[in-house]
Amino acid sequence: MRDCKTIASRQWLMTVMALVVFHLSFVSASAQGFLRLERDSVPMFRGFAVSADLLGIVQMQLSDYGQYEGALRLNLHDQYFPIVELGYGCANHKDDVTTHISYKTKAPYFRIGTDFNVLKNKHTGNRVFVGLRYAYTNYKVTVDRPAFVDPTWGWDTHYGVSDDPCYQHWAEVVFGIDAKVAGPLHLGWSVRYKRRLAHDDGIMGKTWYVPGYGTQNGSRLGGTFNVIIDI
């Protein structure tokens, strides 16, 4: 039987190759003029913006997991937007209704990538984005299952782990809208499709929540709602 890590490595390589092909398609399109930098009187460097995601904060208040996240984004000609997203994800999932397992973790994460403004008139202050992200987190998990009576042997059984080290690399395809409200203030939202590239879920396997990525049993789709300040 093939080793699980060998299979995971091959899946990671195939995904990376797919991303490279996607990037080369962007380059090809650029050569044909779709992504070519527009020639006008607007300067190349248009400043940068800082932003905060409100959706993750709401998640923290209404559920047992969520994140605090901010971003720094460069503005190149209102067309290209290199971005770094930094966050801190937390989960405290107590006594699951099905398994009675409790799960706890907290750790920082980051994403890096670029957005491209697809609007024909790029200098209005409003933007529609498509983009890519690479993301990574290194975290520790604590899992606990209270003692229960083994149905076969009749004795008390307990299992768990404390501070088990894990990590995950993943990629995201992004679609978003950024609307100018007044002055430097913008509001924006994004929808993201997430794909794991490589991971280690520790000795317990399949961690319930990954900081920055979300719950493992949830959808591969995610989102943000951002308050943005142009500087």
mmCIF file of C-alpha atoms in Angstrom:
data_model
loop_
_atom_site.group_PDB
_atom_site.id
_atom_site.type_symbol
_atom_site.label_atom_id
_atom_site.label_comp_id
_atom_site.label_asym_id
_atom_site.label_seq_id
_atom_site.Cartn_x
_atom_site.Cartn_y
_atom_site.Cartn_z
ATOM 1 C CA MET A 1 0.000 0.000 0.000
ATOM 2 C CA ARG A 2 1.386 3.394 -0.909
ATOM 3 C CA ASP A 3 2.455 5.719 1.862
ATOM 4 C CA CYS A 4 -0.172 8.412 2.662
ATOM 5 C CA LYS A 5 2.411 11.195 2.717
ATOM 6 C CA THR A 6 3.649 10.155 -0.752
ATOM 7 C CA ILE A 7 0.097 10.390 -2.080
ATOM 8 C CA ALA A 8 -0.396 13.792 -0.403
ATOM 9 C CA SER A 9 2.895 15.047 -1.896
ATOM 10 C CA ARG A 10 1.795 14.009 -5.376
ATOM 11 C CA GLN A 11 -1.566 15.759 -4.914
ATOM 12 C CA TRP A 12 0.283 18.875 -3.742
ATOM 13 C CA LEU A 13 2.568 18.747 -6.805
ATOM 14 C CA MET A 14 -0.413 18.361 -9.147
ATOM 15 C CA THR A 15 -2.155 21.339 -7.541
ATOM 16 C CA VAL A 16 0.982 23.487 -7.759
ATOM 17 C CA MET A 17 1.349 22.551 -11.433
ATOM 18 C CA ALA A 18 -2.276 23.583 -12.001
ATOM 19 C CA LEU A 19 -1.573 26.957 -10.382
ATOM 20 C CA VAL A 20 1.511 27.391 -12.589
ATOM 21 C CA VAL A 21 -0.573 26.645 -15.680
ATOM 22 C CA PHE A 22 -3.164 29.196 -14.481
ATOM 23 C CA HIS A 23 -0.402 31.778 -13.985
ATOM 24 C CA LEU A 24 1.008 31.094 -17.450
ATOM 25 C CA SER A 25 -2.480 31.594 -18.860
ATOM 26 C CA PHE A 26 -2.493 35.021 -17.189
ATOM 27 C CA VAL A 27 0.861 35.793 -18.806
ATOM 28 C CA SER A 28 -0.430 34.651 -22.188
ATOM 29 C CA ALA A 29 -3.498 36.847 -21.800
ATOM 30 C CA SER A 30 -1.252 39.743 -20.848
ATOM 31 C CA ALA A 31 0.698 39.287 -24.056
ATOM 32 C CA GLN A 32 -2.569 39.562 -25.948
ATOM 33 C CA GLY A 33 -3.516 42.778 -24.168
ATOM 34 C CA PHE A 34 -6.115 41.635 -21.602
ATOM 35 C CA LEU A 35 -3.891 42.299 -18.591
ATOM 36 C CA ARG A 36 -1.588 44.789 -20.252
ATOM 37 C CA LEU A 37 -0.989 47.940 -18.233
ATOM 38 C CA GLU A 38 -3.140 50.732 -19.591
ATOM 39 C CA ARG A 39 -1.255 53.720 -20.972
ATOM 40 C CA ASP A 40 -2.626 57.001 -19.656
ATOM 41 C CA SER A 41 -1.612 59.933 -17.457
ATOM 42 C CA VAL A 42 -2.341 58.094 -14.185
ATOM 43 C CA PRO A 43 0.925 57.218 -12.339
ATOM 44 C CA MET A 44 1.969 53.619 -11.700
ATOM 45 C CA PHE A 45 2.072 53.815 -7.892
ATOM 46 C CA ARG A 46 -1.288 54.932 -6.503
ATOM 47 C CA GLY A 47 -0.612 54.348 -2.809
ATOM 48 C CA PHE A 48 -1.732 51.545 -0.573
ATOM 49 C CA ALA A 49 -4.674 50.549 1.605
ATOM 50 C CA VAL A 50 -5.180 48.920 4.982
ATOM 51 C CA SER A 51 -8.268 46.878 5.772
ATOM 52 C CA ALA A 52 -9.958 44.823 8.480
ATOM 53 C CA ASP A 53 -12.329 41.885 8.027
ATOM 54 C CA LEU A 54 -15.566 42.213 10.032
ATOM 55 C CA LEU A 55 -16.989 38.802 9.126
ATOM 56 C CA GLY A 56 -14.398 36.907 11.163
ATOM 57 C CA ILE A 57 -15.134 39.046 14.227
ATOM 58 C CA VAL A 58 -18.853 38.313 13.885
ATOM 59 C CA GLN A 59 -18.037 34.600 13.628
ATOM 60 C CA MET A 60 -16.094 34.835 16.891
ATOM 61 C CA GLN A 61 -19.126 36.326 18.647
ATOM 62 C CA LEU A 62 -21.791 34.012 17.217
ATOM 63 C CA SER A 63 -19.986 30.662 17.060
ATOM 64 C CA ASP A 64 -17.125 28.719 18.634
ATOM 65 C CA TYR A 65 -14.530 29.685 16.007
ATOM 66 C CA GLY A 66 -13.451 32.684 13.944
ATOM 67 C CA GLN A 67 -10.551 35.007 13.258
ATOM 68 C CA TYR A 68 -9.193 38.526 13.483
ATOM 69 C CA GLU A 69 -7.749 39.578 10.144
ATOM 70 C CA GLY A 70 -6.195 42.640 8.544
ATOM 71 C CA ALA A 71 -4.516 43.314 5.211
ATOM 72 C CA LEU A 72 -2.061 45.637 3.478
ATOM 73 C CA ARG A 73 -2.632 46.153 -0.246
ATOM 74 C CA LEU A 74 -0.590 48.088 -2.814
ATOM 75 C CA ASN A 75 -2.313 49.934 -5.664
ATOM 76 C CA LEU A 76 -0.489 49.788 -8.988
ATOM 77 C CA HIS A 77 -2.272 51.959 -11.555
ATOM 78 C CA ASP A 78 -5.722 51.012 -10.111
ATOM 79 C CA GLN A 79 -5.186 47.756 -11.993
ATOM 80 C CA TYR A 80 -2.900 45.422 -10.019
ATOM 81 C CA PHE A 81 -3.177 45.035 -6.237
ATOM 82 C CA PRO A 82 -0.465 42.925 -4.538
ATOM 83 C CA ILE A 83 -1.723 42.051 -1.057
ATOM 84 C CA VAL A 84 -0.621 40.534 2.249
ATOM 85 C CA GLU A 85 -3.316 39.288 4.655
ATOM 86 C CA LEU A 86 -2.419 38.537 8.284
ATOM 87 C CA GLY A 87 -4.743 37.000 10.837
ATOM 88 C CA TYR A 88 -5.164 35.133 14.093
ATOM 89 C CA GLY A 89 -7.635 32.256 14.134
ATOM 90 C CA CYS A 90 -9.210 30.704 17.241
ATOM 91 C CA ALA A 91 -11.518 27.790 18.013
ATOM 92 C CA ASN A 92 -12.954 26.487 21.271
ATOM 93 C CA HIS A 93 -15.403 23.776 20.278
ATOM 94 C CA LYS A 94 -16.757 22.184 23.454
ATOM 95 C CA ASP A 95 -18.575 18.868 23.824
ATOM 96 C CA ASP A 96 -19.625 18.186 20.221
ATOM 97 C CA VAL A 97 -23.286 17.091 20.150
ATOM 98 C CA THR A 98 -22.425 13.971 18.114
ATOM 99 C CA THR A 99 -18.977 12.857 19.310
ATOM 100 C CA HIS A 100 -18.746 14.719 22.667
ATOM 101 C CA ILE A 101 -15.193 15.676 21.656
ATOM 102 C CA SER A 102 -13.808 19.114 22.626
ATOM 103 C CA TYR A 103 -11.342 20.857 20.326
ATOM 104 C CA LYS A 104 -9.203 23.923 20.951
ATOM 105 C CA THR A 105 -6.622 25.814 18.892
ATOM 106 C CA LYS A 106 -5.338 29.341 18.231
ATOM 107 C CA ALA A 107 -2.581 30.485 15.877
ATOM 108 C CA PRO A 108 -1.572 33.161 13.358
ATOM 109 C CA TYR A 109 -1.755 32.676 9.598
ATOM 110 C CA PHE A 110 -0.915 34.626 6.456
ATOM 111 C CA ARG A 111 -1.896 34.863 2.807
ATOM 112 C CA ILE A 112 -0.049 36.559 -0.045
ATOM 113 C CA GLY A 113 -1.231 37.159 -3.587
ATOM 114 C CA THR A 114 -2.451 39.638 -6.178
ATOM 115 C CA ASP A 115 -5.832 40.979 -7.252
ATOM 116 C CA PHE A 116 -6.634 42.292 -10.720
ATOM 117 C CA ASN A 117 -9.302 44.963 -11.326
ATOM 118 C CA VAL A 118 -11.445 43.732 -14.236
ATOM 119 C CA LEU A 119 -13.542 46.912 -14.667
ATOM 120 C CA LYS A 120 -13.106 48.644 -18.009
ATOM 121 C CA ASN A 121 -12.882 52.070 -16.343
ATOM 122 C CA LYS A 122 -10.341 51.353 -13.609
ATOM 123 C CA HIS A 123 -9.945 54.856 -12.135
ATOM 124 C CA THR A 124 -13.428 55.487 -10.688
ATOM 125 C CA GLY A 125 -12.574 54.317 -7.156
ATOM 126 C CA ASN A 126 -14.889 51.305 -7.468
ATOM 127 C CA ARG A 127 -13.307 47.926 -8.281
ATOM 128 C CA VAL A 128 -14.237 44.380 -9.215
ATOM 129 C CA PHE A 129 -11.451 41.910 -8.477
ATOM 130 C CA VAL A 130 -10.278 38.469 -9.435
ATOM 131 C CA GLY A 131 -7.176 37.137 -7.726
ATOM 132 C CA LEU A 132 -5.079 34.334 -6.274
ATOM 133 C CA ARG A 133 -3.712 33.637 -2.789
ATOM 134 C CA TYR A 134 -1.131 31.334 -1.238
ATOM 135 C CA ALA A 135 -1.730 30.751 2.492
ATOM 136 C CA TYR A 136 0.013 29.014 5.392
ATOM 137 C CA THR A 137 -0.500 28.365 9.098
ATOM 138 C CA ASN A 138 1.400 26.428 11.754
ATOM 139 C CA TYR A 139 -0.773 25.603 14.775
ATOM 140 C CA LYS A 140 -1.243 23.288 17.762
ATOM 141 C CA VAL A 141 -4.427 21.490 18.727
ATOM 142 C CA THR A 142 -5.810 20.174 21.996
ATOM 143 C CA VAL A 143 -8.431 17.431 21.663
ATOM 144 C CA ASP A 144 -10.267 15.828 24.571
ATOM 145 C CA ARG A 145 -12.965 13.163 24.854
ATOM 146 C CA PRO A 146 -14.410 12.736 28.378
ATOM 147 C CA ALA A 147 -14.316 9.262 29.900
ATOM 148 C CA PHE A 148 -17.077 6.916 28.734
ATOM 149 C CA VAL A 149 -17.935 3.263 29.289
ATOM 150 C CA ASP A 150 -16.538 0.987 26.592
ATOM 151 C CA PRO A 151 -19.536 -0.897 25.154
ATOM 152 C CA THR A 152 -17.484 -4.080 24.680
ATOM 153 C CA TRP A 153 -15.251 -4.307 27.759
ATOM 154 C CA GLY A 154 -17.327 -2.259 30.178
ATOM 155 C CA TRP A 155 -14.499 -0.136 31.564
ATOM 156 C CA ASP A 156 -13.999 3.652 31.459
ATOM 157 C CA THR A 157 -12.233 4.858 28.308
ATOM 158 C CA HIS A 158 -10.657 8.295 27.697
ATOM 159 C CA TYR A 159 -8.541 9.720 24.896
ATOM 160 C CA GLY A 160 -7.109 13.078 23.896
ATOM 161 C CA VAL A 161 -3.990 15.031 22.978
ATOM 162 C CA SER A 162 -2.521 18.355 24.129
ATOM 163 C CA ASP A 163 -0.698 20.885 21.910
ATOM 164 C CA ASP A 164 -0.295 18.486 18.981
ATOM 165 C CA PRO A 165 1.679 20.345 16.230
ATOM 166 C CA CYS A 166 0.035 20.696 12.796
ATOM 167 C CA TYR A 167 0.454 22.797 9.652
ATOM 168 C CA GLN A 168 -1.317 23.525 6.375
ATOM 169 C CA HIS A 169 -0.551 25.136 3.014
ATOM 170 C CA TRP A 170 -3.477 26.094 0.805
ATOM 171 C CA ALA A 171 -4.461 28.213 -2.205
ATOM 172 C CA GLU A 172 -7.472 30.442 -2.794
ATOM 173 C CA VAL A 173 -9.156 31.804 -5.910
ATOM 174 C CA VAL A 174 -10.776 35.156 -5.088
ATOM 175 C CA PHE A 175 -13.627 37.219 -6.514
ATOM 176 C CA GLY A 176 -14.455 40.511 -4.818
ATOM 177 C CA ILE A 177 -16.071 43.938 -5.009
ATOM 178 C CA ASP A 178 -14.662 47.143 -3.507
ATOM 179 C CA ALA A 179 -17.011 50.176 -3.385
ATOM 180 C CA LYS A 180 -15.970 53.725 -2.560
ATOM 181 C CA VAL A 181 -18.119 55.246 0.212
ATOM 182 C CA ALA A 182 -16.565 58.658 0.914
ATOM 183 C CA GLY A 183 -13.052 60.034 0.713
ATOM 184 C CA PRO A 184 -10.554 57.253 1.445
ATOM 185 C CA LEU A 185 -13.220 54.952 2.930
ATOM 186 C CA HIS A 186 -14.233 51.838 1.002
ATOM 187 C CA LEU A 187 -16.371 48.811 1.843
ATOM 188 C CA GLY A 188 -15.750 45.489 0.143
ATOM 189 C CA TRP A 189 -16.522 41.813 0.202
ATOM 190 C CA SER A 190 -14.916 38.751 -1.318
ATOM 191 C CA VAL A 191 -15.834 35.154 -2.061
ATOM 192 C CA ARG A 192 -13.040 32.574 -2.005
ATOM 193 C CA TYR A 193 -12.632 29.013 -3.218
ATOM 194 C CA LYS A 194 -10.059 27.207 -1.054
ATOM 195 C CA ARG A 195 -7.909 24.201 -1.945
ATOM 196 C CA ARG A 196 -5.463 22.444 0.404
ATOM 197 C CA LEU A 197 -1.970 21.946 -1.049
ATOM 198 C CA ALA A 198 -0.142 20.131 1.766
ATOM 199 C CA HIS A 199 -0.937 19.497 5.426
ATOM 200 C CA ASP A 200 -0.128 17.590 8.591
ATOM 201 C CA ASP A 201 -3.131 17.099 10.888
ATOM 202 C CA GLY A 202 -1.106 15.631 13.768
ATOM 203 C CA ILE A 203 -1.454 12.268 15.464
ATOM 204 C CA MET A 204 -5.252 12.539 15.877
ATOM 205 C CA GLY A 205 -5.831 13.222 12.170
ATOM 206 C CA LYS A 206 -8.243 15.629 10.419
ATOM 207 C CA THR A 207 -8.274 18.582 12.788
ATOM 208 C CA TRP A 208 -11.708 20.168 13.242
ATOM 209 C CA TYR A 209 -10.616 23.768 12.537
ATOM 210 C CA VAL A 210 -7.571 25.241 10.751
ATOM 211 C CA PRO A 211 -6.775 28.931 11.507
ATOM 212 C CA GLY A 212 -7.466 31.039 8.429
ATOM 213 C CA TYR A 213 -8.888 28.111 6.462
ATOM 214 C CA GLY A 214 -11.988 27.202 8.473
ATOM 215 C CA THR A 215 -13.607 23.962 9.550
ATOM 216 C CA GLN A 216 -12.557 20.788 7.770
ATOM 217 C CA ASN A 217 -16.115 19.504 7.347
ATOM 218 C CA GLY A 218 -17.378 22.812 5.979
ATOM 219 C CA SER A 219 -17.588 24.147 2.442
ATOM 220 C CA ARG A 220 -14.490 25.029 0.425
ATOM 221 C CA LEU A 221 -16.110 28.420 -0.124
ATOM 222 C CA GLY A 222 -15.351 31.276 2.260
ATOM 223 C CA GLY A 223 -15.706 35.022 2.376
ATOM 224 C CA THR A 224 -14.741 38.349 3.928
ATOM 225 C CA PHE A 225 -16.423 41.696 4.504
ATOM 226 C CA ASN A 226 -13.844 44.465 4.742
ATOM 227 C CA VAL A 227 -13.586 48.058 5.890
ATOM 228 C CA ILE A 228 -10.833 49.592 3.737
ATOM 229 C CA ILE A 229 -8.914 52.855 4.080
ATOM 230 C CA ASP A 230 -6.897 54.152 1.112
ATOM 231 C CA ILE A 231 -3.653 55.862 2.143
#
